[in-house]
CSV table of C-alpha atoms in Angstrom, one decimal:
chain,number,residue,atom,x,y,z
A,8,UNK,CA,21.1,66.4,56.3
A,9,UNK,CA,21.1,68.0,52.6
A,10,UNK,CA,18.3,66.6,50.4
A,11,UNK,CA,18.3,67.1,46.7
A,12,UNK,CA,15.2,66.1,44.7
A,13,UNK,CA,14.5,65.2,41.1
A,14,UNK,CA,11.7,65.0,39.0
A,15,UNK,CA,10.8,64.0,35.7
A,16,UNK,CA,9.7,65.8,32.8
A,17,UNK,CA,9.6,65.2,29.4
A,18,UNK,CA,11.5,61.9,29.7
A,19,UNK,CA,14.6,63.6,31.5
A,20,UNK,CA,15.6,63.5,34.5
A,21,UNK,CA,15.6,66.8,36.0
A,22,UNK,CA,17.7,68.1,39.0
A,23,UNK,CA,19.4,68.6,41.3
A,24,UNK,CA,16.9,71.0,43.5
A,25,UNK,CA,16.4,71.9,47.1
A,26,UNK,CA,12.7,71.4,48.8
A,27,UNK,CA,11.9,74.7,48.4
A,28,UNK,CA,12.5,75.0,44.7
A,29,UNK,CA,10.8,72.2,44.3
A,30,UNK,CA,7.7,73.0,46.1
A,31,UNK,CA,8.1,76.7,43.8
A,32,UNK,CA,7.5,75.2,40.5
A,33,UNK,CA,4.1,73.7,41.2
A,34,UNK,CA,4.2,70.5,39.7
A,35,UNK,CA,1.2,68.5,39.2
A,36,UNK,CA,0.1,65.8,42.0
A,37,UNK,CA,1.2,62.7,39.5
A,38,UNK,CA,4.9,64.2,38.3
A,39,UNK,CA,7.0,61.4,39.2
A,40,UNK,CA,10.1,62.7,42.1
A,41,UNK,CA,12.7,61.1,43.7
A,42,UNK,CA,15.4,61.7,46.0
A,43,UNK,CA,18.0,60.3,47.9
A,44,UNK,CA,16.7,57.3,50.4
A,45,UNK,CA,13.9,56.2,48.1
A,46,UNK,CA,13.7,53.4,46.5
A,47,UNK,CA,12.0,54.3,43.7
A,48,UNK,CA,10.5,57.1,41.8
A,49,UNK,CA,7.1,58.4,44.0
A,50,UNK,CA,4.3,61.1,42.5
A,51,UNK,CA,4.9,64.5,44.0
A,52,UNK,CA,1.1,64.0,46.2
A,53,UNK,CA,3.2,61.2,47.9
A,54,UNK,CA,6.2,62.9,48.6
A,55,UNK,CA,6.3,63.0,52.2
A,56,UNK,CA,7.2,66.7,54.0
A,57,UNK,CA,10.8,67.7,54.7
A,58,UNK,CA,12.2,66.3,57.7
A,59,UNK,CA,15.5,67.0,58.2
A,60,UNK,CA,17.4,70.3,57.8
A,61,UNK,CA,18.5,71.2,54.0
A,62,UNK,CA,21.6,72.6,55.3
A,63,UNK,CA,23.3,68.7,55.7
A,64,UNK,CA,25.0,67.6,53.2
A,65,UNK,CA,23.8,63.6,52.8
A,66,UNK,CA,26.3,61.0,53.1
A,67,UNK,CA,25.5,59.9,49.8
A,68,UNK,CA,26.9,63.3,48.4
A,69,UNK,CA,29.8,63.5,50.8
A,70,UNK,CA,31.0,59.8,49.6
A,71,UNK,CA,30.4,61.1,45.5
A,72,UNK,CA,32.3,64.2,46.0
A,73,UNK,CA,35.2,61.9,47.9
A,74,UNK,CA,35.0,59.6,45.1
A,75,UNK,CA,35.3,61.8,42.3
A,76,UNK,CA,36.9,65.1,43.7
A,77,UNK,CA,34.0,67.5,42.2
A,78,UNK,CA,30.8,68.3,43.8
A,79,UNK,CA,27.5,69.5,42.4
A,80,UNK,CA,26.1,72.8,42.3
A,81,UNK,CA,22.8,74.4,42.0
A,82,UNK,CA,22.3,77.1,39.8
A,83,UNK,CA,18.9,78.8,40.9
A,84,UNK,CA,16.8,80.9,38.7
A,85,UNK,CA,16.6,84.4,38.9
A,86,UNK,CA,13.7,86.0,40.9
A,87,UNK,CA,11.0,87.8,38.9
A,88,UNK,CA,10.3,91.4,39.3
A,89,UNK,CA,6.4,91.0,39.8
A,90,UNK,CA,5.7,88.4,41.9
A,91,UNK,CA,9.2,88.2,44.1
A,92,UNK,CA,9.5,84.0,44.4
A,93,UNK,CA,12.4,82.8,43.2
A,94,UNK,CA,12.1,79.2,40.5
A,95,UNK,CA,14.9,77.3,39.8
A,96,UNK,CA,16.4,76.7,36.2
A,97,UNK,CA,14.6,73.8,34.6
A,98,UNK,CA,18.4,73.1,32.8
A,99,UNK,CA,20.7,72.5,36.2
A,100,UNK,CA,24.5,73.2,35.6
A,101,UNK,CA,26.4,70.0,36.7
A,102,UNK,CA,29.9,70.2,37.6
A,103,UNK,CA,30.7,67.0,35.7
A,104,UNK,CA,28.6,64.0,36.6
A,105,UNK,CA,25.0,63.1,37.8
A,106,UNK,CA,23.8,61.7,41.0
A,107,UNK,CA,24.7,57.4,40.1
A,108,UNK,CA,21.2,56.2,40.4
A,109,UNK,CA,20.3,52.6,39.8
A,110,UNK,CA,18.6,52.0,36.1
A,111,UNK,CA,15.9,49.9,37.7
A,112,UNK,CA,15.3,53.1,39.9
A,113,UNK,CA,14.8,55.8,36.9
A,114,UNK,CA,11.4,54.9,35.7
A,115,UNK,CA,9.6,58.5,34.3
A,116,UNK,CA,6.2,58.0,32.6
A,117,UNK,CA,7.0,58.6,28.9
A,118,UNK,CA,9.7,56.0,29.6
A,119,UNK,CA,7.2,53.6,31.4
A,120,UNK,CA,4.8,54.4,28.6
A,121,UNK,CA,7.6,53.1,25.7
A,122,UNK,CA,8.1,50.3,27.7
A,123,UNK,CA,4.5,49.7,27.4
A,124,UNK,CA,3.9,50.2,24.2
A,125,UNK,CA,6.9,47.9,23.3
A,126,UNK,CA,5.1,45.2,25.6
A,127,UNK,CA,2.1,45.8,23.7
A,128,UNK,CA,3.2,45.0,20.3
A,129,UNK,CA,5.5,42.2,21.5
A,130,UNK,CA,2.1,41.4,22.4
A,131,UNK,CA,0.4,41.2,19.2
A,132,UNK,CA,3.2,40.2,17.3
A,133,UNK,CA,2.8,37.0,19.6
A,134,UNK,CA,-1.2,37.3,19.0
A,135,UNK,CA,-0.5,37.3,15.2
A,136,UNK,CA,2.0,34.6,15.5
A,137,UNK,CA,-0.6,32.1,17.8
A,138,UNK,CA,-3.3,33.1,15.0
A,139,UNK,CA,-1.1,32.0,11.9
A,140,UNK,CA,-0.1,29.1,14.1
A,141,UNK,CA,-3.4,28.4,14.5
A,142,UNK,CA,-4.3,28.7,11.2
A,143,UNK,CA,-1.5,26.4,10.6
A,144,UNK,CA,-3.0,23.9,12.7
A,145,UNK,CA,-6.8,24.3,11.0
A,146,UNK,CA,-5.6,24.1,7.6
A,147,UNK,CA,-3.7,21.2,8.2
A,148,UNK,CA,-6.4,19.2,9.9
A,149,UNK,CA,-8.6,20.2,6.8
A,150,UNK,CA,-6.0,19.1,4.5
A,151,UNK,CA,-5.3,15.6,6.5
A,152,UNK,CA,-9.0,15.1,6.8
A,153,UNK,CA,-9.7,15.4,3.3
A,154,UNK,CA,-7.2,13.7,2.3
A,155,UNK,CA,-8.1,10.6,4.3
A,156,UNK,CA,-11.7,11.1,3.4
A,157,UNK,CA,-10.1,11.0,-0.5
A,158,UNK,CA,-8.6,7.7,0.4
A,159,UNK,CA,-12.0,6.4,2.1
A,160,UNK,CA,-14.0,7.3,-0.7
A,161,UNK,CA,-11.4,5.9,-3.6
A,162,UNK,CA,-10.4,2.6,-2.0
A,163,UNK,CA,-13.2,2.1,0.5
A,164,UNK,CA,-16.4,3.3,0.3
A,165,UNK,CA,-16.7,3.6,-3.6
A,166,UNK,CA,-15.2,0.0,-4.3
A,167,UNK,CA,-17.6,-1.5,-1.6
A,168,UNK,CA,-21.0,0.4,-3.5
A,169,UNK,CA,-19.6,-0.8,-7.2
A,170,UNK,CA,-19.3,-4.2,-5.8
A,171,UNK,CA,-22.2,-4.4,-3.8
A,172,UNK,CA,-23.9,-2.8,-7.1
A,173,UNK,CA,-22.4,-5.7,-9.2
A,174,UNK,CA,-23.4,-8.7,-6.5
A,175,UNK,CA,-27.0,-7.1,-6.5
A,176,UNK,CA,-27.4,-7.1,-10.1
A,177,UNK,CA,-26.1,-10.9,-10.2
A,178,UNK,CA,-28.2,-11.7,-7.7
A,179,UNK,CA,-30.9,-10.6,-10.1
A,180,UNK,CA,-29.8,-12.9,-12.9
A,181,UNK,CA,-29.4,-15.5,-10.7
A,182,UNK,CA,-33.0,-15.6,-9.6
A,183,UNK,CA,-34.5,-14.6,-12.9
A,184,UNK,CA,-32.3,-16.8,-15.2
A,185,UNK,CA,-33.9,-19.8,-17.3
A,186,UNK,CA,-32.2,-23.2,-17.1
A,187,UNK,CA,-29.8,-22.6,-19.9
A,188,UNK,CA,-28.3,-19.4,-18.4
A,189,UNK,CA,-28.6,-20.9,-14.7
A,190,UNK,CA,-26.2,-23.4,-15.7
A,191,UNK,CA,-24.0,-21.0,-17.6
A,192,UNK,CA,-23.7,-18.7,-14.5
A,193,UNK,CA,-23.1,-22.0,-12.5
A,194,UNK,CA,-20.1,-23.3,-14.1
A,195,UNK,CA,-18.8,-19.4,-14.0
A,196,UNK,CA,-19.7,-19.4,-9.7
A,197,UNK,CA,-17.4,-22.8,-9.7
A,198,UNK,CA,-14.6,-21.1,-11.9
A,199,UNK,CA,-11.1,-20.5,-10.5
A,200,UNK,CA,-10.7,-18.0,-13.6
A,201,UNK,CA,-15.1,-16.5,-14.2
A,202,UNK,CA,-14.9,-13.0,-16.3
A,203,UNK,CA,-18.3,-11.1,-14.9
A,204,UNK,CA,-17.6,-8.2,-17.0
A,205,UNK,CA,-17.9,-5.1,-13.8
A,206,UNK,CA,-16.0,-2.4,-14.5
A,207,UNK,CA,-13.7,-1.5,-12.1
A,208,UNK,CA,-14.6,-4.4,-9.5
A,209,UNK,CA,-12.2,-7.1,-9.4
A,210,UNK,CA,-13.4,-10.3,-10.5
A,211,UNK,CA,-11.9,-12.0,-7.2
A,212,UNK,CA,-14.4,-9.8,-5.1
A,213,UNK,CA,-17.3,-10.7,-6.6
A,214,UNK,CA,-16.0,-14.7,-6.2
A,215,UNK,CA,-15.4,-13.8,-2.8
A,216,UNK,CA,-18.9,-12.3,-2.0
A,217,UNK,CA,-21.5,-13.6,-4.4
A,218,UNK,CA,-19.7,-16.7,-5.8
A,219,UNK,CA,-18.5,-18.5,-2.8
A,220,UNK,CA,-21.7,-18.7,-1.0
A,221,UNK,CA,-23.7,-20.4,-4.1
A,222,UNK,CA,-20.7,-23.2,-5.3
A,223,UNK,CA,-22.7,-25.7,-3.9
A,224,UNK,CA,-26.1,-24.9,-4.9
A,225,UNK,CA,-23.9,-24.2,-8.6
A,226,UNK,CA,-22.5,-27.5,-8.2
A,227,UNK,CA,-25.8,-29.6,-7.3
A,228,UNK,CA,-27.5,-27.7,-10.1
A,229,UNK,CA,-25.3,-29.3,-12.8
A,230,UNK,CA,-25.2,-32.5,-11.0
A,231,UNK,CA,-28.5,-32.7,-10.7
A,232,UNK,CA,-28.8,-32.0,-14.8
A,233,UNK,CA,-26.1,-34.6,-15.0
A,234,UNK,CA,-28.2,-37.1,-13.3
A,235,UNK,CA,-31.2,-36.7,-15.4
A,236,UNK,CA,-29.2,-37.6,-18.4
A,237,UNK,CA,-28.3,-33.9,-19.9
A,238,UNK,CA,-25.2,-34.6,-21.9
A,239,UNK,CA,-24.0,-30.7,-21.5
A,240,UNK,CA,-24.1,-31.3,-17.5
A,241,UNK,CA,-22.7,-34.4,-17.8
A,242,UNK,CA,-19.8,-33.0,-19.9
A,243,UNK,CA,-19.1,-30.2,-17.7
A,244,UNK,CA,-19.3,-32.9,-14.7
A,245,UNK,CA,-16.4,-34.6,-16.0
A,246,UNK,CA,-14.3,-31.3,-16.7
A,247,UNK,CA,-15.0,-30.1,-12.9
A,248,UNK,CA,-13.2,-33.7,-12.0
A,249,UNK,CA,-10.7,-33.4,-14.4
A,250,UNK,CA,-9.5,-29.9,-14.1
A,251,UNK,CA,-8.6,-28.8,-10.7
A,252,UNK,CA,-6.9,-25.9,-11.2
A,253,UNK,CA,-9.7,-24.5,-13.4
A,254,UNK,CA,-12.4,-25.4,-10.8
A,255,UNK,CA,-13.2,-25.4,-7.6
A,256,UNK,CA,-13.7,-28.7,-7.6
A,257,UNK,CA,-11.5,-31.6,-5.8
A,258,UNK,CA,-10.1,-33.3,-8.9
A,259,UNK,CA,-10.8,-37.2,-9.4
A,260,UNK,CA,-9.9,-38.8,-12.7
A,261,UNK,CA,-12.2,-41.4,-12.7
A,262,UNK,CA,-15.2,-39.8,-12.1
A,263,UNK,CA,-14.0,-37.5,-14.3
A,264,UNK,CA,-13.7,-40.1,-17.0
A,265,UNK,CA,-17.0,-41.5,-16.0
A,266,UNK,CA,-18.9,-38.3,-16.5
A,267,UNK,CA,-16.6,-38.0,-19.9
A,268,UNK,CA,-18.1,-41.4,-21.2
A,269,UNK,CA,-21.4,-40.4,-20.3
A,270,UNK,CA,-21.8,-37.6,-22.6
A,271,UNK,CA,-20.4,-39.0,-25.2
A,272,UNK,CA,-22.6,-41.9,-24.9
A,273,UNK,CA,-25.2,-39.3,-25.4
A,274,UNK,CA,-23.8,-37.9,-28.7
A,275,UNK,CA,-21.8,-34.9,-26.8
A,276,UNK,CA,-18.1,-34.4,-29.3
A,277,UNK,CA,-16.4,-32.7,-26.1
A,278,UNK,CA,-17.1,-35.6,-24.0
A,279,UNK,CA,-15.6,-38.0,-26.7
A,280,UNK,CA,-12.7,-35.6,-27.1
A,281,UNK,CA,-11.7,-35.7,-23.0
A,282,UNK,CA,-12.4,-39.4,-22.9
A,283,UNK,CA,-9.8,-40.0,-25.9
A,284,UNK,CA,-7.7,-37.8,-23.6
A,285,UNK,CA,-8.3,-39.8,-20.7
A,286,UNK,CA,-7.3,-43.4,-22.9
A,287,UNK,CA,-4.5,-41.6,-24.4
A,288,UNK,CA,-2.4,-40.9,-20.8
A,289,UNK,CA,-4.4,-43.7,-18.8
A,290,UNK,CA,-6.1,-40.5,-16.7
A,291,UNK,CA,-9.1,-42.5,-14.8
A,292,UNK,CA,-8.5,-45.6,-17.0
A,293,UNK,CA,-6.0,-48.3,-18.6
A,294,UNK,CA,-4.3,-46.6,-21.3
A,295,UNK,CA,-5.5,-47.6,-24.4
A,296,UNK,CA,-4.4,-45.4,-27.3
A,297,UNK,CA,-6.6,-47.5,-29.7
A,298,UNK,CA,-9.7,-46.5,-28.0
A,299,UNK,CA,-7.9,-42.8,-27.7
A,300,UNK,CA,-7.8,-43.0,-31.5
A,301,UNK,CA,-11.4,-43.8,-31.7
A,302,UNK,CA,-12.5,-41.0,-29.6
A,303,UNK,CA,-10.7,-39.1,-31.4
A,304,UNK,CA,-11.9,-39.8,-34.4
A,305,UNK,CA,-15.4,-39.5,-33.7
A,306,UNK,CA,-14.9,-36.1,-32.2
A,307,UNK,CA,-13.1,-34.8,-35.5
A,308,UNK,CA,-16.0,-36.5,-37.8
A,309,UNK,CA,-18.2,-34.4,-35.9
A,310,UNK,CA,-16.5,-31.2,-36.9
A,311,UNK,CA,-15.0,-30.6,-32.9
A,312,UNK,CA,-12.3,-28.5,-32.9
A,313,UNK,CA,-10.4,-30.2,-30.2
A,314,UNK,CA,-11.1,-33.5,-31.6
A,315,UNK,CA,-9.9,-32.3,-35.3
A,316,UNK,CA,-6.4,-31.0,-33.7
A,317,UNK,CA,-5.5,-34.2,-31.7
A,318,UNK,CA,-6.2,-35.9,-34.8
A,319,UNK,CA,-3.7,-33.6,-36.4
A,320,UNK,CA,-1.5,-34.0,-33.5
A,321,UNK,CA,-1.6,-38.1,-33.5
A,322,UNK,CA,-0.8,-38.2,-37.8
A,323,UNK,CA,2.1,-36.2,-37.0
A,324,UNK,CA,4.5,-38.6,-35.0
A,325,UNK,CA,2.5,-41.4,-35.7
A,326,UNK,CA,1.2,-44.3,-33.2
A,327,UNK,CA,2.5,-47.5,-32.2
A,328,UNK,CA,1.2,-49.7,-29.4
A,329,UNK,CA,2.7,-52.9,-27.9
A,330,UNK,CA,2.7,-56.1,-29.5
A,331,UNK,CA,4.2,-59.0,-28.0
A,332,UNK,CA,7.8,-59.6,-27.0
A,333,UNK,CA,11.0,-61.7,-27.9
A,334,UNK,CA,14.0,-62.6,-26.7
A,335,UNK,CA,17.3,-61.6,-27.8
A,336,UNK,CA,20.7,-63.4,-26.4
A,337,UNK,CA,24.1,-61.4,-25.2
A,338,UNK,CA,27.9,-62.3,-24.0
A,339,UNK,CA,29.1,-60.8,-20.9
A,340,UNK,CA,32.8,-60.8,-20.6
A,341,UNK,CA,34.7,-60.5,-17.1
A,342,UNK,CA,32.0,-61.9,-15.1
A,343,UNK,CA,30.2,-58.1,-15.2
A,344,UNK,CA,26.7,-60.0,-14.8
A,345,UNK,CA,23.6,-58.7,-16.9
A,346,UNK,CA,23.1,-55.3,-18.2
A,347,UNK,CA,19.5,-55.5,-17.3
A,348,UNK,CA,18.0,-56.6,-14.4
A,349,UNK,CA,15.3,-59.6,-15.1
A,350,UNK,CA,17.5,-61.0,-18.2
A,351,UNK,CA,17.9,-64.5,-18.0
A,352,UNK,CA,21.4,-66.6,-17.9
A,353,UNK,CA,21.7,-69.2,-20.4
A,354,UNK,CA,25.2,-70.7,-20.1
A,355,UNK,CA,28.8,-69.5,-19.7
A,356,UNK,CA,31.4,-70.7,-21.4
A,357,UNK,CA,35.3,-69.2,-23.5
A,358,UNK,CA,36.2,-67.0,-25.9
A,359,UNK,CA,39.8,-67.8,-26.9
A,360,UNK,CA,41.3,-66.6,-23.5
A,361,UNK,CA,38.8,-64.8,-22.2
A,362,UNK,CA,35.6,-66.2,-20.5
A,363,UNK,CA,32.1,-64.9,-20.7
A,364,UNK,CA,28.1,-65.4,-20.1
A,365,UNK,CA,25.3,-66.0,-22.1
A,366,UNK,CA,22.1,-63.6,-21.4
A,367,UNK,CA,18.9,-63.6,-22.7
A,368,UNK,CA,16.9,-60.2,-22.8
A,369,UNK,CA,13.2,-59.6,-23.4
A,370,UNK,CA,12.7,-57.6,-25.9
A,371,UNK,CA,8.8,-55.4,-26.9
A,372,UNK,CA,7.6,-55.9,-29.9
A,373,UNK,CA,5.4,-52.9,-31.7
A,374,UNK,CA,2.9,-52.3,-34.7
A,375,UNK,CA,1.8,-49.4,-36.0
A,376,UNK,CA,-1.9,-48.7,-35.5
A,377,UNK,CA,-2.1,-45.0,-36.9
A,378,UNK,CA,1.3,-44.3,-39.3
A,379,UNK,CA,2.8,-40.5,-39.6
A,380,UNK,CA,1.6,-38.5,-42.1
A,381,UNK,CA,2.2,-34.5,-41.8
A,382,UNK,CA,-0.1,-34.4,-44.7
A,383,UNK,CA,-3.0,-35.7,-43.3
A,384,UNK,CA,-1.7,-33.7,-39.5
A,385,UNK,CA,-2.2,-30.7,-42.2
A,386,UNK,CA,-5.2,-30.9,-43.1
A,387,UNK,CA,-7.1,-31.6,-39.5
A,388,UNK,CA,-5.3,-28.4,-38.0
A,389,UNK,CA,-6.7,-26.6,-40.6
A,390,UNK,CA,-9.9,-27.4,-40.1
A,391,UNK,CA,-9.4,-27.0,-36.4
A,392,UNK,CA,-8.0,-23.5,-36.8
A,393,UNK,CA,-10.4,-22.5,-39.1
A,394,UNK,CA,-12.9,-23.5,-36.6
A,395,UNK,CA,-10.6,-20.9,-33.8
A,396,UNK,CA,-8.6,-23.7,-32.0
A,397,UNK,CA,-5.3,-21.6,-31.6
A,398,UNK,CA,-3.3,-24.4,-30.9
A,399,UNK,CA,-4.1,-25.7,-34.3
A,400,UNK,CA,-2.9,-22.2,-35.6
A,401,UNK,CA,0.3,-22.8,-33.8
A,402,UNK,CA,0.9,-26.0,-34.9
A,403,UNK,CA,0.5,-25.2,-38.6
A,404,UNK,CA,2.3,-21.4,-38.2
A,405,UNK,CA,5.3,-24.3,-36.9
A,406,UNK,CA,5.2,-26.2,-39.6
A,407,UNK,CA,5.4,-24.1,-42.3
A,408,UNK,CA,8.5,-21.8,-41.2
């Protein structure tokens, strides 16, 4: 059988050629060759030696030149003068068409080495796209991290040091106030409302951490003071009673009152003031508005602002108490009954045709134990506002639109 060989040069495919003109043109042991019956392309040093005749034509060209009519010739080079060996023509005339050969089968070395270089900078084109990735990823991480260490340090860590800064430095006072300023800081621990004055801490945190723990030392502290007859403490007694939602205190309007009477017993004008409140709506006592008046009264006298404006307040609708009673009588027509409930019937009896009932109705008598006078409401609201009360202030900006 025919063989025909190939080899490759220069990224062609060159061929058809015949053992012998093959062997002829010396090609190097790693020139890549193939023929018919191989399955791939081989270098020359393993191309095995020719073992079957080259006058056979192969099958393989039999079925091409069936298929398409023309067959393949070689065109051999001409033999030189000198040496007398023939070498074929690199360039082979072809009649029309090459030898079909499968693409996966045609694999020369400057084809093998594009394919490689290809490979290789498909290969760093990936490289540089896992480094930017990864990049990516880093900076990312960096940026998350620092932005949760931003939000540690701003709403964490730097609001705990300022308020364990502020609690410190109260701590302080605490322990090295006097008595005055012990108390002062006292009433401001029991506070639903205390202004410490931290920047940037919350007042709430600091009642939370430093206040909550001392309320009932605060609280002895002033009650103890109360006890000993100090008219401040027992003022500020009375106001924890009467104020729950100022203090954090459970309220109780007669101790409240008590504490009230106290200090006023011992010249204190607040204390009069709150126990002319406490008369005036029956808070912790019988309502009694001319002991409300008297409070009152002494309070103002004593230049209190409080006790100037519900002075003020009182002169301007005036006050009457009760004073007795009588009775006053009623007809009832159509058996309708009483109109009040308690009234007394006195007799029925008619009315031309119509009958009716007699009722009798008790009826309050008043007097007037402080009359209305907007003059003299004037003139203790401006004392009281020149003193600062701004309800005072209101009350006369009221007055004169």
């Amino acid at each position: 059988m025919k063989i025909v060989y190939f080899y490759a040069k220069d990224g062609k495919k060159i061929g058809p050629l015949n053992r012998e003109q093959l062997d002829d043109l010396h090609l190097t042991p790693d020139t890549l060759v193939w023929h018919y019956g191989l399955s791939g392309w081989i270098p020359y040093k393993n191309l095995p030696k020719q073992a079957v005749k080259e006058d056979e034509e192969s099958p393989f060209d039999k079925f091409c030149a069936w298929l398409k009519g023309k067959k393949k010739t070689t065109v051999k080079a001409e033999t030189p003068a000198k040496t007398g060996v023939e070498k074929p023509v690199e360039q082979v005339a072809e009649t029309t068409e090459k030898p079909a050969v499968d693409k996966q089968e045609v694999v020369s070395a400057p084809v093998a080495q594009k394919s490689e270089e290809k490979r290789e900078k498909t290969r760093r084109i990936l490289k540089k796209i896992l480094i930017g990735f990864l990049i990516f990823i880093g900076v990312a991480a960096v940026a998350f991290g620092g932005i949760c260490l931003y939000g540690y340090l701003k709403y964490e860590y730097i609001p705990e040091k300022r308020l364990n800064e502020a609690c410190a430095d109260l701590e302080t006072k605490w322990a090295e106030a006097d008595s005055y300023e012990k108390r002062a800081m006292a009433v401001k621990i029991l506070s639903k409302k205390a202004e410490w004055g931290y920047e940037d801490v919350p007042d709430s945190d600091i009642d939370q951490k430093f206040s909550v723990p001392k309320r009932k030392a605060a609280f002895k502290l002033i009650e103890d003071g109360a006890y000993r007859g100090d008219s401040w403490c027992q003022f500020q007694m009375g106001q924890f009673y009467g104020y729950e939602d100022t203090y954090h205190v459970t309220i109780n309007y007669t101790k409240a009152a008590y504490w009230w009477k106290e200090a006023a017993m011992n010249g204190h004008l607040g204390g009069y003031d709150n126990l002319g409140w406490a008369y005036e709506y029956g808070q912790g006592v019988s309502k009694n508005m001319t002991k409300a008046i008297e409070c009152y009264r002494i309070s103002a006298e004593g230049n209190d602002d409080y006790g100037l404006y519900n002075m003020g307040r009182l002169y301007e609708t005036g006050v009457t108490v009760p004073n007795g009673y009588h009775y006053e009588q009623y007809r009832s027509y159509h058996g309708n009954g009483p109109k009040y409930s308690g009234d007394i019937f006195v007799r029925s009896g008619w009315d031309d045709w119509d009958s009716y009932e007699v009722y009798k109705h008790r009826v309050t008598d008043y007097k007037v134990i402080l009359p209305k006078d907007m003059n003299k409401a004037r003139a203790y609201w401006k004392k009281a506002a020149a003193l600062g009360n701004e309800n005072a202030k209101e009350k006369l900006q009221r007055v004169f639109e």
